[in-house]
Short mmCIF file of N, CA, C and O in Angstrom, two decimals:
data_model
loop_
_atom_site.label_atom_id
_atom_site.label_comp_id
_atom_site.label_asym_id
_atom_site.label_seq_id
_atom_site.Cartn_x
_atom_site.Cartn_y
_atom_site.Cartn_z
N MET A 1 174.42 194.50 160.28
CA MET A 1 173.76 193.55 159.42
C MET A 1 174.76 193.06 158.39
O MET A 1 175.43 193.85 157.75
N THR A 2 174.84 191.77 158.23
CA THR A 2 175.76 191.19 157.25
C THR A 2 175.18 191.35 155.85
O THR A 2 173.98 191.62 155.69
N GLN A 3 176.02 191.12 154.84
CA GLN A 3 175.53 191.18 153.47
C GLN A 3 174.46 190.13 153.24
O GLN A 3 173.49 190.37 152.53
N GLU A 4 174.61 188.96 153.86
CA GLU A 4 173.64 187.89 153.71
C GLU A 4 172.30 188.30 154.33
O GLU A 4 171.23 188.06 153.74
N GLU A 5 172.35 188.92 155.50
CA GLU A 5 171.12 189.38 156.14
C GLU A 5 170.45 190.47 155.31
O GLU A 5 169.22 190.51 155.17
N PHE A 6 171.26 191.36 154.75
CA PHE A 6 170.73 192.42 153.91
C PHE A 6 170.07 191.83 152.66
O PHE A 6 168.96 192.22 152.29
N ALA A 7 170.73 190.88 152.04
CA ALA A 7 170.17 190.22 150.86
C ALA A 7 168.86 189.52 151.22
O ALA A 7 167.89 189.57 150.46
N TYR A 8 168.83 188.90 152.40
CA TYR A 8 167.61 188.23 152.85
C TYR A 8 166.48 189.24 153.03
O TYR A 8 165.35 189.00 152.63
N LEU A 9 166.80 190.40 153.63
CA LEU A 9 165.79 191.44 153.81
C LEU A 9 165.24 191.87 152.46
O LEU A 9 164.02 192.00 152.28
N LEU A 10 166.11 192.09 151.49
CA LEU A 10 165.65 192.49 150.16
C LEU A 10 164.78 191.40 149.53
O LEU A 10 163.77 191.70 148.88
N GLN A 11 165.14 190.13 149.75
CA GLN A 11 164.32 189.04 149.22
C GLN A 11 162.95 189.01 149.88
O GLN A 11 161.94 188.77 149.23
N GLN A 12 162.92 189.27 151.20
CA GLN A 12 161.64 189.31 151.91
C GLN A 12 160.77 190.44 151.39
O GLN A 12 159.57 190.28 151.21
N LEU A 13 161.39 191.58 151.13
CA LEU A 13 160.64 192.70 150.56
C LEU A 13 160.10 192.33 149.18
O LEU A 13 158.97 192.68 148.84
N ALA A 14 160.89 191.61 148.43
CA ALA A 14 160.46 191.18 147.10
C ALA A 14 159.25 190.26 147.19
O ALA A 14 158.35 190.32 146.35
N VAL A 15 159.20 189.42 148.22
CA VAL A 15 158.06 188.52 148.41
C VAL A 15 156.82 189.33 148.79
O VAL A 15 155.73 189.10 148.28
N GLU A 16 157.00 190.32 149.68
CA GLU A 16 155.87 191.13 150.12
C GLU A 16 155.36 192.07 149.04
O GLU A 16 154.19 192.44 149.03
N PHE A 17 156.23 192.48 148.15
CA PHE A 17 155.86 193.41 147.09
C PHE A 17 156.28 192.84 145.73
O PHE A 17 157.14 193.38 145.06
N PRO A 18 155.67 191.75 145.31
CA PRO A 18 156.15 191.09 144.09
C PRO A 18 156.10 191.97 142.84
O PRO A 18 156.94 191.85 141.98
N VAL A 19 155.16 192.87 142.77
CA VAL A 19 155.06 193.72 141.59
C VAL A 19 156.22 194.71 141.55
O VAL A 19 156.72 195.05 140.50
N ARG A 20 156.68 195.14 142.72
CA ARG A 20 157.73 196.14 142.80
C ARG A 20 159.09 195.53 143.18
O ARG A 20 160.03 196.26 143.41
N ALA A 21 159.19 194.23 143.23
CA ALA A 21 160.41 193.58 143.73
C ALA A 21 161.66 194.04 142.98
O ALA A 21 162.66 194.41 143.60
N GLU A 22 161.60 194.04 141.67
CA GLU A 22 162.78 194.41 140.89
C GLU A 22 163.17 195.86 141.14
O GLU A 22 164.35 196.18 141.25
N ASP A 23 162.17 196.72 141.24
CA ASP A 23 162.44 198.14 141.49
C ASP A 23 163.06 198.35 142.86
O ASP A 23 163.99 199.13 143.02
N ILE A 24 162.55 197.64 143.87
CA ILE A 24 163.07 197.77 145.23
C ILE A 24 164.53 197.32 145.26
O ILE A 24 165.39 197.99 145.84
N MET A 25 164.82 196.19 144.64
CA MET A 25 166.19 195.67 144.61
C MET A 25 167.11 196.67 143.91
O MET A 25 168.21 196.95 144.39
N LEU A 26 166.67 197.19 142.78
CA LEU A 26 167.51 198.11 142.01
C LEU A 26 167.75 199.42 142.77
O LEU A 26 168.88 199.90 142.85
N VAL A 27 166.70 199.96 143.37
CA VAL A 27 166.85 201.21 144.13
C VAL A 27 167.81 201.01 145.31
O VAL A 27 168.67 201.84 145.58
N GLY A 28 167.69 199.87 146.00
CA GLY A 28 168.59 199.57 147.11
C GLY A 28 170.04 199.49 146.67
O GLY A 28 170.93 200.05 147.31
N MET A 29 170.29 198.83 145.55
CA MET A 29 171.66 198.69 145.07
C MET A 29 172.20 200.01 144.52
O MET A 29 173.39 200.30 144.67
N LYS A 30 171.36 200.81 143.88
CA LYS A 30 171.83 202.12 143.41
C LYS A 30 172.20 203.01 144.59
O LYS A 30 173.19 203.74 144.54
N ASP A 31 171.42 202.92 145.67
CA ASP A 31 171.76 203.68 146.87
C ASP A 31 173.10 203.20 147.43
O ASP A 31 173.95 204.00 147.80
N MET A 32 173.29 201.87 147.46
CA MET A 32 174.54 201.31 147.96
C MET A 32 175.71 201.74 147.07
O MET A 32 176.78 202.09 147.56
N GLU A 33 175.50 201.74 145.76
CA GLU A 33 176.55 202.18 144.82
C GLU A 33 177.00 203.60 145.17
O GLU A 33 178.21 203.87 145.25
N GLY A 34 176.05 204.49 145.39
CA GLY A 34 176.38 205.87 145.72
C GLY A 34 177.15 205.99 147.03
O GLY A 34 178.10 206.76 147.15
N ARG A 35 176.76 205.20 148.02
CA ARG A 35 177.43 205.24 149.32
C ARG A 35 178.87 204.72 149.23
O ARG A 35 179.78 205.30 149.81
N ILE A 36 179.06 203.63 148.49
CA ILE A 36 180.41 203.06 148.34
C ILE A 36 181.29 204.03 147.55
O ILE A 36 182.44 204.28 147.92
N LYS A 37 180.76 204.60 146.48
CA LYS A 37 181.54 205.56 145.69
C LYS A 37 181.94 206.76 146.53
O LYS A 37 183.08 207.23 146.44
N LYS A 38 181.04 207.26 147.35
CA LYS A 38 181.37 208.40 148.20
C LYS A 38 182.49 208.02 149.18
O LYS A 38 183.46 208.77 149.34
N ARG A 39 182.35 206.87 149.82
CA ARG A 39 183.36 206.45 150.81
C ARG A 39 184.73 206.28 150.16
O ARG A 39 185.73 206.76 150.66
N VAL A 40 184.77 205.59 149.03
CA VAL A 40 186.05 205.27 148.39
C VAL A 40 186.64 206.47 147.65
O VAL A 40 187.80 206.81 147.86
N PHE A 41 185.86 207.11 146.81
CA PHE A 41 186.40 208.14 145.92
C PHE A 41 186.40 209.55 146.52
O PHE A 41 187.19 210.38 146.09
N ASN A 42 185.54 209.82 147.48
CA ASN A 42 185.52 211.15 148.10
C ASN A 42 186.20 211.16 149.46
O ASN A 42 186.95 212.07 149.77
N ASP A 43 185.87 210.14 150.28
CA ASP A 43 186.39 210.10 151.65
C ASP A 43 187.70 209.31 151.75
O ASP A 43 188.35 209.35 152.79
N HIS A 44 188.06 208.56 150.72
CA HIS A 44 189.31 207.78 150.66
C HIS A 44 189.40 206.77 151.81
O HIS A 44 190.42 206.68 152.49
N ARG A 45 188.31 205.99 152.00
CA ARG A 45 188.23 205.04 153.11
C ARG A 45 187.96 203.65 152.54
O ARG A 45 187.33 203.48 151.50
N ASP A 46 188.44 202.62 153.27
CA ASP A 46 188.19 201.24 152.87
C ASP A 46 186.95 200.70 153.58
O ASP A 46 186.25 201.44 154.27
N SER A 47 186.68 199.41 153.45
CA SER A 47 185.49 198.80 154.03
C SER A 47 185.54 198.73 155.55
O SER A 47 184.50 198.58 156.19
N ALA A 48 186.72 198.83 156.13
CA ALA A 48 186.84 198.90 157.59
C ALA A 48 186.72 200.35 158.05
O ALA A 48 186.89 200.65 159.22
N ASN A 49 186.44 201.23 157.10
CA ASN A 49 186.31 202.67 157.33
C ASN A 49 187.60 203.29 157.84
O ASN A 49 187.60 204.23 158.61
N THR A 50 188.72 202.74 157.37
CA THR A 50 190.03 203.32 157.67
C THR A 50 190.60 203.94 156.39
O THR A 50 190.21 203.57 155.29
N SER A 51 191.51 204.85 156.55
CA SER A 51 192.09 205.56 155.42
C SER A 51 192.75 204.60 154.43
O SER A 51 193.31 203.57 154.83
N LEU A 52 192.69 204.97 153.15
CA LEU A 52 193.40 204.20 152.13
C LEU A 52 194.90 204.44 152.23
O LEU A 52 195.68 203.81 151.54
N GLY A 53 195.30 205.35 153.09
CA GLY A 53 196.72 205.57 153.35
C GLY A 53 197.32 206.69 152.54
O GLY A 53 196.63 207.50 151.92
N ARG A 54 198.65 206.69 152.53
CA ARG A 54 199.41 207.71 151.81
C ARG A 54 200.20 207.04 150.69
O ARG A 54 200.46 205.85 150.72
N TYR A 55 200.59 207.83 149.72
CA TYR A 55 201.40 207.31 148.62
C TYR A 55 202.81 207.05 149.11
O TYR A 55 203.41 207.89 149.79
N ALA A 56 203.36 205.89 148.76
CA ALA A 56 204.72 205.53 149.15
C ALA A 56 205.71 205.82 148.02
O ALA A 56 206.85 206.18 148.26
N SER A 57 205.26 205.65 146.79
CA SER A 57 206.14 205.80 145.63
C SER A 57 206.37 207.27 145.29
O SER A 57 205.44 208.00 144.96
N LYS A 58 207.64 207.67 145.33
CA LYS A 58 207.98 209.06 144.99
C LYS A 58 207.70 209.35 143.52
O LYS A 58 207.25 210.43 143.17
N SER A 59 207.93 208.35 142.65
CA SER A 59 207.70 208.57 141.23
C SER A 59 206.20 208.74 140.95
O SER A 59 205.81 209.55 140.10
N TRP A 60 205.35 207.98 141.66
CA TRP A 60 203.91 208.12 141.46
C TRP A 60 203.43 209.46 142.00
O TRP A 60 202.57 210.11 141.40
N LYS A 61 203.99 209.91 143.10
CA LYS A 61 203.64 211.23 143.64
C LYS A 61 203.99 212.31 142.62
O LYS A 61 203.20 213.23 142.37
N ARG A 62 205.18 212.21 142.01
CA ARG A 62 205.59 213.19 141.00
C ARG A 62 204.62 213.18 139.82
O ARG A 62 204.24 214.24 139.31
N GLU A 63 204.25 211.97 139.36
CA GLU A 63 203.33 211.84 138.23
C GLU A 63 201.98 212.49 138.56
O GLU A 63 201.42 213.22 137.75
N ARG A 64 201.46 212.22 139.72
CA ARG A 64 200.18 212.80 140.14
C ARG A 64 200.29 214.33 140.25
O ARG A 64 199.41 215.05 139.79
N LYS A 65 201.36 214.78 140.85
CA LYS A 65 201.55 216.22 141.03
C LYS A 65 201.65 216.91 139.67
O LYS A 65 201.09 217.99 139.46
N LYS A 66 202.37 216.28 138.73
CA LYS A 66 202.52 216.81 137.38
C LYS A 66 201.16 216.97 136.70
O LYS A 66 200.93 217.91 135.93
N ARG A 67 200.24 216.08 137.01
CA ARG A 67 198.89 216.13 136.42
C ARG A 67 197.93 217.02 137.22
O ARG A 67 196.75 217.09 136.92
N GLY A 68 198.46 217.65 138.27
CA GLY A 68 197.63 218.55 139.07
C GLY A 68 196.75 217.83 140.08
O GLY A 68 195.77 218.40 140.55
N LEU A 69 197.08 216.59 140.39
CA LEU A 69 196.29 215.81 141.34
C LEU A 69 196.91 215.87 142.73
O LEU A 69 198.12 215.98 142.87
N GLN A 70 196.09 215.76 143.75
CA GLN A 70 196.58 215.81 145.12
C GLN A 70 197.43 214.57 145.42
O GLN A 70 197.26 213.52 144.81
N ILE A 71 198.35 214.72 146.36
CA ILE A 71 199.24 213.61 146.72
C ILE A 71 199.22 213.34 148.22
O ILE A 71 200.00 212.55 148.73
N ARG A 72 198.31 214.00 148.94
CA ARG A 72 198.25 213.86 150.40
C ARG A 72 197.79 212.47 150.83
O ARG A 72 198.38 211.87 151.71
N VAL A 73 196.71 211.96 150.22
CA VAL A 73 196.18 210.63 150.55
C VAL A 73 195.93 209.85 149.27
O VAL A 73 195.75 210.44 148.21
N VAL A 74 195.91 208.53 149.39
CA VAL A 74 195.63 207.69 148.23
C VAL A 74 194.24 208.03 147.71
O VAL A 74 193.26 208.03 148.45
N ASP A 75 194.19 208.33 146.42
CA ASP A 75 192.96 208.72 145.75
C ASP A 75 192.79 207.81 144.54
O ASP A 75 193.58 207.86 143.61
N LEU A 76 191.77 206.97 144.55
CA LEU A 76 191.58 206.00 143.48
C LEU A 76 190.88 206.58 142.25
O LEU A 76 190.56 205.86 141.33
N GLN A 77 190.69 207.88 142.23
CA GLN A 77 190.02 208.51 141.11
C GLN A 77 191.04 209.21 140.21
O GLN A 77 190.97 210.41 139.98
N TYR A 78 191.99 208.48 139.69
CA TYR A 78 193.05 209.05 138.85
C TYR A 78 192.48 209.60 137.55
O TYR A 78 192.67 210.75 137.22
N SER A 79 191.76 208.76 136.82
CA SER A 79 191.18 209.20 135.55
C SER A 79 189.66 209.27 135.58
O SER A 79 189.05 209.80 134.67
N GLY A 80 189.06 208.69 136.60
CA GLY A 80 187.60 208.61 136.69
C GLY A 80 187.05 207.32 136.10
O GLY A 80 185.87 207.02 136.26
N GLU A 81 187.90 206.55 135.41
CA GLU A 81 187.43 205.32 134.77
C GLU A 81 186.96 204.28 135.78
O GLU A 81 185.96 203.60 135.55
N MET A 82 187.69 204.13 136.88
CA MET A 82 187.30 203.13 137.88
C MET A 82 185.95 203.50 138.50
O MET A 82 185.06 202.65 138.64
N LYS A 83 185.79 204.76 138.85
CA LYS A 83 184.53 205.21 139.44
C LYS A 83 183.37 205.00 138.47
O LYS A 83 182.30 204.54 138.85
N ASN A 84 183.58 205.34 137.22
CA ASN A 84 182.53 205.19 136.22
C ASN A 84 182.23 203.73 135.91
O ASN A 84 181.11 203.40 135.52
N SER A 85 183.21 202.87 136.08
CA SER A 85 183.03 201.44 135.79
C SER A 85 182.24 200.73 136.88
O SER A 85 181.59 199.72 136.62
N LEU A 86 182.28 201.24 138.11
CA LEU A 86 181.54 200.63 139.21
C LEU A 86 180.08 201.00 139.05
O LEU A 86 179.70 202.17 139.14
N THR A 87 179.24 200.01 138.78
CA THR A 87 177.84 200.29 138.43
C THR A 87 176.92 199.19 138.92
O THR A 87 177.37 198.13 139.35
N THR A 88 175.65 199.44 138.85
CA THR A 88 174.63 198.48 139.26
C THR A 88 173.93 197.96 138.02
O THR A 88 173.59 198.72 137.12
N ILE A 89 173.74 196.65 137.98
CA ILE A 89 172.96 196.04 136.90
C ILE A 89 171.81 195.26 137.51
O ILE A 89 171.86 194.85 138.66
N GLN A 90 170.80 195.05 136.71
CA GLN A 90 169.64 194.28 137.13
C GLN A 90 169.56 193.02 136.29
O GLN A 90 169.72 193.06 135.07
N ASP A 91 169.35 191.89 136.96
CA ASP A 91 169.22 190.60 136.28
C ASP A 91 168.01 189.90 136.89
O ASP A 91 168.10 189.33 137.98
N GLY A 92 166.88 189.99 136.22
CA GLY A 92 165.65 189.44 136.77
C GLY A 92 165.26 190.21 138.01
O GLY A 92 165.18 191.43 138.00
N ASN A 93 165.04 189.50 139.11
CA ASN A 93 164.68 190.15 140.38
C ASN A 93 165.90 190.57 141.17
O ASN A 93 165.76 191.14 142.25
N ASP A 94 167.09 190.27 140.70
CA ASP A 94 168.31 190.57 141.44
C ASP A 94 169.02 191.77 140.83
O ASP A 94 168.96 192.01 139.62
N SER A 95 169.71 192.49 141.69
CA SER A 95 170.55 193.60 141.26
C SER A 95 171.93 193.38 141.84
O SER A 95 172.08 192.87 142.95
N TYR A 96 172.95 193.77 141.07
CA TYR A 96 174.33 193.55 141.46
C TYR A 96 175.15 194.81 141.25
O TYR A 96 174.93 195.55 140.30
N LEU A 97 176.12 194.98 142.12
CA LEU A 97 177.09 196.05 141.98
C LEU A 97 178.38 195.40 141.46
O LEU A 97 178.84 194.42 142.04
N TYR A 98 178.91 195.90 140.36
CA TYR A 98 180.11 195.30 139.78
C TYR A 98 180.86 196.30 138.92
O TYR A 98 180.36 197.38 138.62
N PHE A 99 182.09 195.92 138.55
CA PHE A 99 182.89 196.72 137.63
C PHE A 99 182.59 196.21 136.23
O PHE A 99 182.80 195.03 135.93
N ASN A 100 182.12 197.09 135.35
CA ASN A 100 181.72 196.65 134.01
C ASN A 100 182.88 196.63 133.00
O ASN A 100 182.65 196.38 131.83
N GLU A 101 184.09 196.89 133.46
CA GLU A 101 185.27 196.79 132.59
C GLU A 101 186.31 195.92 133.30
O GLU A 101 186.66 196.18 134.45
N ASP A 102 186.80 194.90 132.60
CA ASP A 102 187.78 193.98 133.20
C ASP A 102 189.02 194.71 133.71
O ASP A 102 189.55 194.38 134.77
N LYS A 103 189.49 195.69 132.96
CA LYS A 103 190.69 196.43 133.36
C LYS A 103 190.46 197.11 134.71
O LYS A 103 191.33 197.07 135.59
N GLN A 104 189.30 197.73 134.89
CA GLN A 104 189.01 198.43 136.15
C GLN A 104 188.79 197.43 137.29
O GLN A 104 189.18 197.69 138.43
N PHE A 105 188.19 196.29 136.98
CA PHE A 105 188.03 195.24 137.99
C PHE A 105 189.41 194.78 138.47
O PHE A 105 189.63 194.62 139.67
N GLY A 106 190.33 194.59 137.54
CA GLY A 106 191.69 194.19 137.91
C GLY A 106 192.38 195.23 138.78
O GLY A 106 193.06 194.90 139.75
N LYS A 107 192.19 196.50 138.43
CA LYS A 107 192.77 197.58 139.24
C LYS A 107 192.16 197.58 140.65
O LYS A 107 192.86 197.79 141.64
N ALA A 108 190.85 197.36 140.72
CA ALA A 108 190.16 197.36 142.01
C ALA A 108 190.68 196.23 142.90
O ALA A 108 190.96 196.43 144.09
N GLU A 109 190.86 195.05 142.31
CA GLU A 109 191.44 193.93 143.07
C GLU A 109 192.87 194.25 143.51
O GLU A 109 193.26 193.97 144.64
N GLY A 110 193.63 194.84 142.62
CA GLY A 110 195.01 195.20 142.94
C GLY A 110 195.08 196.20 144.07
O GLY A 110 195.95 196.12 144.95
N GLN A 111 194.15 197.15 144.10
CA GLN A 111 194.13 198.14 145.17
C GLN A 111 193.84 197.49 146.52
O GLN A 111 194.38 197.90 147.55
N GLU A 112 192.99 196.45 146.53
CA GLU A 112 192.72 195.75 147.79
C GLU A 112 193.98 195.04 148.29
O GLU A 112 194.25 195.01 149.49
N LYS A 113 194.77 194.51 147.37
CA LYS A 113 196.03 193.85 147.77
C LYS A 113 197.03 194.88 148.30
O LYS A 113 197.68 194.66 149.32
N ILE A 114 197.16 196.00 147.60
CA ILE A 114 198.08 197.06 148.03
C ILE A 114 197.65 197.58 149.40
O ILE A 114 198.47 197.73 150.31
N ASN A 115 196.36 197.83 149.55
CA ASN A 115 195.82 198.34 150.81
C ASN A 115 196.08 197.33 151.94
O ASN A 115 196.43 197.71 153.05
N GLY A 116 195.94 196.05 151.64
CA GLY A 116 196.19 195.01 152.64
C GLY A 116 197.64 194.94 153.05
O GLY A 116 197.97 194.82 154.24
N ARG A 117 198.55 195.03 152.07
CA ARG A 117 199.99 195.00 152.40
C ARG A 117 200.37 196.16 153.31
O ARG A 117 201.14 196.00 154.25
N LYS A 118 199.82 197.33 153.03
CA LYS A 118 200.12 198.50 153.86
C LYS A 118 199.67 198.28 155.31
O LYS A 118 200.23 198.84 156.23
N LYS A 119 198.62 197.46 155.47
CA LYS A 119 198.06 197.24 156.80
C LYS A 119 198.50 195.91 157.39
O LYS A 119 197.96 195.46 158.40
N GLY A 120 199.48 195.26 156.74
CA GLY A 120 200.01 194.01 157.25
C GLY A 120 199.09 192.81 157.07
O GLY A 120 199.15 191.84 157.81
N LYS A 121 198.23 192.87 156.05
CA LYS A 121 197.29 191.79 155.76
C LYS A 121 197.52 191.33 154.33
O LYS A 121 198.20 191.99 153.55
N GLY A 122 196.88 190.22 153.97
CA GLY A 122 196.94 189.77 152.58
C GLY A 122 196.19 190.72 151.67
O GLY A 122 196.68 191.18 150.66
N THR A 123 194.96 191.02 152.03
CA THR A 123 194.15 192.01 151.32
C THR A 123 193.34 192.79 152.35
O THR A 123 193.13 192.32 153.46
N ALA A 124 192.90 193.95 151.99
CA ALA A 124 192.00 194.75 152.83
C ALA A 124 190.87 195.21 151.92
O ALA A 124 191.10 195.88 150.92
N GLU A 125 189.67 194.80 152.25
CA GLU A 125 188.52 195.08 151.40
C GLU A 125 188.27 196.58 151.27
O GLU A 125 188.36 197.33 152.24
N ILE A 126 187.95 196.96 150.06
CA ILE A 126 187.61 198.35 149.77
C ILE A 126 186.17 198.44 149.28
O ILE A 126 185.44 199.35 149.64
N TRP A 127 185.75 197.48 148.49
CA TRP A 127 184.48 197.57 147.76
C TRP A 127 183.32 196.91 148.48
O TRP A 127 182.18 197.04 148.05
N THR A 128 183.57 196.20 149.57
CA THR A 128 182.51 195.57 150.35
C THR A 128 181.82 196.66 151.18
O THR A 128 182.49 197.49 151.78
N PRO A 129 180.50 196.66 151.22
CA PRO A 129 179.81 197.68 152.02
C PRO A 129 180.19 197.59 153.50
O PRO A 129 180.41 196.51 154.04
N THR A 130 180.25 198.75 154.14
CA THR A 130 180.48 198.79 155.58
C THR A 130 179.17 198.44 156.29
O THR A 130 178.09 198.47 155.69
N ASP A 131 179.26 198.13 157.58
CA ASP A 131 178.05 197.87 158.35
C ASP A 131 177.13 199.08 158.32
O ASP A 131 175.90 198.94 158.21
N ASP A 132 177.71 200.28 158.42
CA ASP A 132 176.91 201.49 158.40
C ASP A 132 176.21 201.68 157.05
O ASP A 132 175.05 202.08 156.99
N GLU A 133 176.91 201.39 155.96
CA GLU A 133 176.29 201.50 154.63
C GLU A 133 175.13 200.52 154.52
O GLU A 133 174.06 200.88 154.03
N ASP A 134 175.35 199.28 154.97
CA ASP A 134 174.26 198.29 154.96
C ASP A 134 173.05 198.80 155.73
O ASP A 134 171.92 198.73 155.26
N LYS A 135 173.31 199.33 156.90
CA LYS A 135 172.23 199.81 157.78
C LYS A 135 171.48 200.97 157.13
O LYS A 135 170.24 201.01 157.14
N LYS A 136 172.21 201.91 156.54
CA LYS A 136 171.57 203.08 155.94
C LYS A 136 170.74 202.70 154.71
O LYS A 136 169.67 203.25 154.49
N VAL A 137 171.22 201.75 153.93
CA VAL A 137 170.45 201.30 152.77
C VAL A 137 169.19 200.56 153.25
O VAL A 137 168.11 200.76 152.69
N GLU A 138 169.35 199.75 154.26
CA GLU A 138 168.19 199.05 154.83
C GLU A 138 167.15 200.06 155.31
O GLU A 138 165.95 199.94 154.99
N GLU A 139 167.59 201.08 156.05
CA GLU A 139 166.67 202.12 156.53
C GLU A 139 166.00 202.85 155.38
O GLU A 139 164.80 203.14 155.42
N TYR A 140 166.77 203.13 154.33
CA TYR A 140 166.24 203.82 153.16
C TYR A 140 165.14 202.98 152.49
O TYR A 140 164.07 203.49 152.17
N ILE A 141 165.40 201.70 152.31
CA ILE A 141 164.41 200.82 151.68
C ILE A 141 163.16 200.73 152.54
O ILE A 141 162.04 200.80 152.02
N LEU A 142 163.34 200.58 153.83
CA LEU A 142 162.18 200.50 154.72
C LEU A 142 161.38 201.80 154.68
O LEU A 142 160.16 201.79 154.70
N GLU A 143 162.08 202.92 154.56
CA GLU A 143 161.42 204.22 154.49
C GLU A 143 160.60 204.37 153.21
O GLU A 143 159.45 204.80 153.24
N ILE A 144 161.19 204.00 152.09
CA ILE A 144 160.47 204.20 150.82
C ILE A 144 159.37 203.18 150.59
O ILE A 144 158.49 203.40 149.78
N THR A 145 159.42 202.06 151.33
CA THR A 145 158.38 201.04 151.17
C THR A 145 157.38 201.05 152.31
O THR A 145 156.42 200.30 152.28
N ASP A 146 157.62 201.87 153.32
CA ASP A 146 156.74 201.95 154.50
C ASP A 146 156.55 200.60 155.20
O ASP A 146 155.48 200.30 155.69
N ILE A 147 157.63 199.81 155.25
CA ILE A 147 157.56 198.51 155.92
C ILE A 147 158.11 198.67 157.33
O ILE A 147 159.10 199.34 157.53
N GLU A 148 157.45 198.05 158.26
CA GLU A 148 157.95 198.03 159.64
C GLU A 148 158.48 196.64 159.94
O GLU A 148 157.81 195.65 159.66
N VAL A 149 159.70 196.59 160.47
CA VAL A 149 160.31 195.30 160.79
C VAL A 149 160.23 195.06 162.28
O VAL A 149 160.42 195.91 163.08
#
C-alpha cells in the first residue's frame, strides 16, 4: 500500500467515524512513529529495509568508541536527540510525523544523502515508511476500529 493509499484509508475511516476521526488518525501515526523508530534506531535499517551500512570514517569510529558506543553498524542514535525529535503532531483531523527541531531535521536529511551515496544513489530514504510498516499500521487501525475492508 502506498502512502497515498494509506492516507486515503485513514480519510475513509475518518468519514465513517467522524466523532473519532482525529483519534484514529493520531493513533495510526503514533503506531507508525514507533515502527519507524524501531526500524531506524534499533534495527539500523532504511526504508528499503536494507542496512544503514558500516562506518567509513576512522576518526568517527574512534570518537564513538571513546564514548562507549558500538562501531559495528551505522547507528543514528548518537545522543538520542534525533530519536526524541521525531514525533507525531495533530493538526485538526490530520496527524503528521516530523522532526520538531530544525537541527535534527537537517541531520536526518543529511543521513539520507550519506546513505544514498554509499548505495550509489543520490539519496536513500530512511524516514519513509516501508510497505510492511504501512500494512501493519493499516491492520492495526482496522483491528481497533473493527472495520472490514
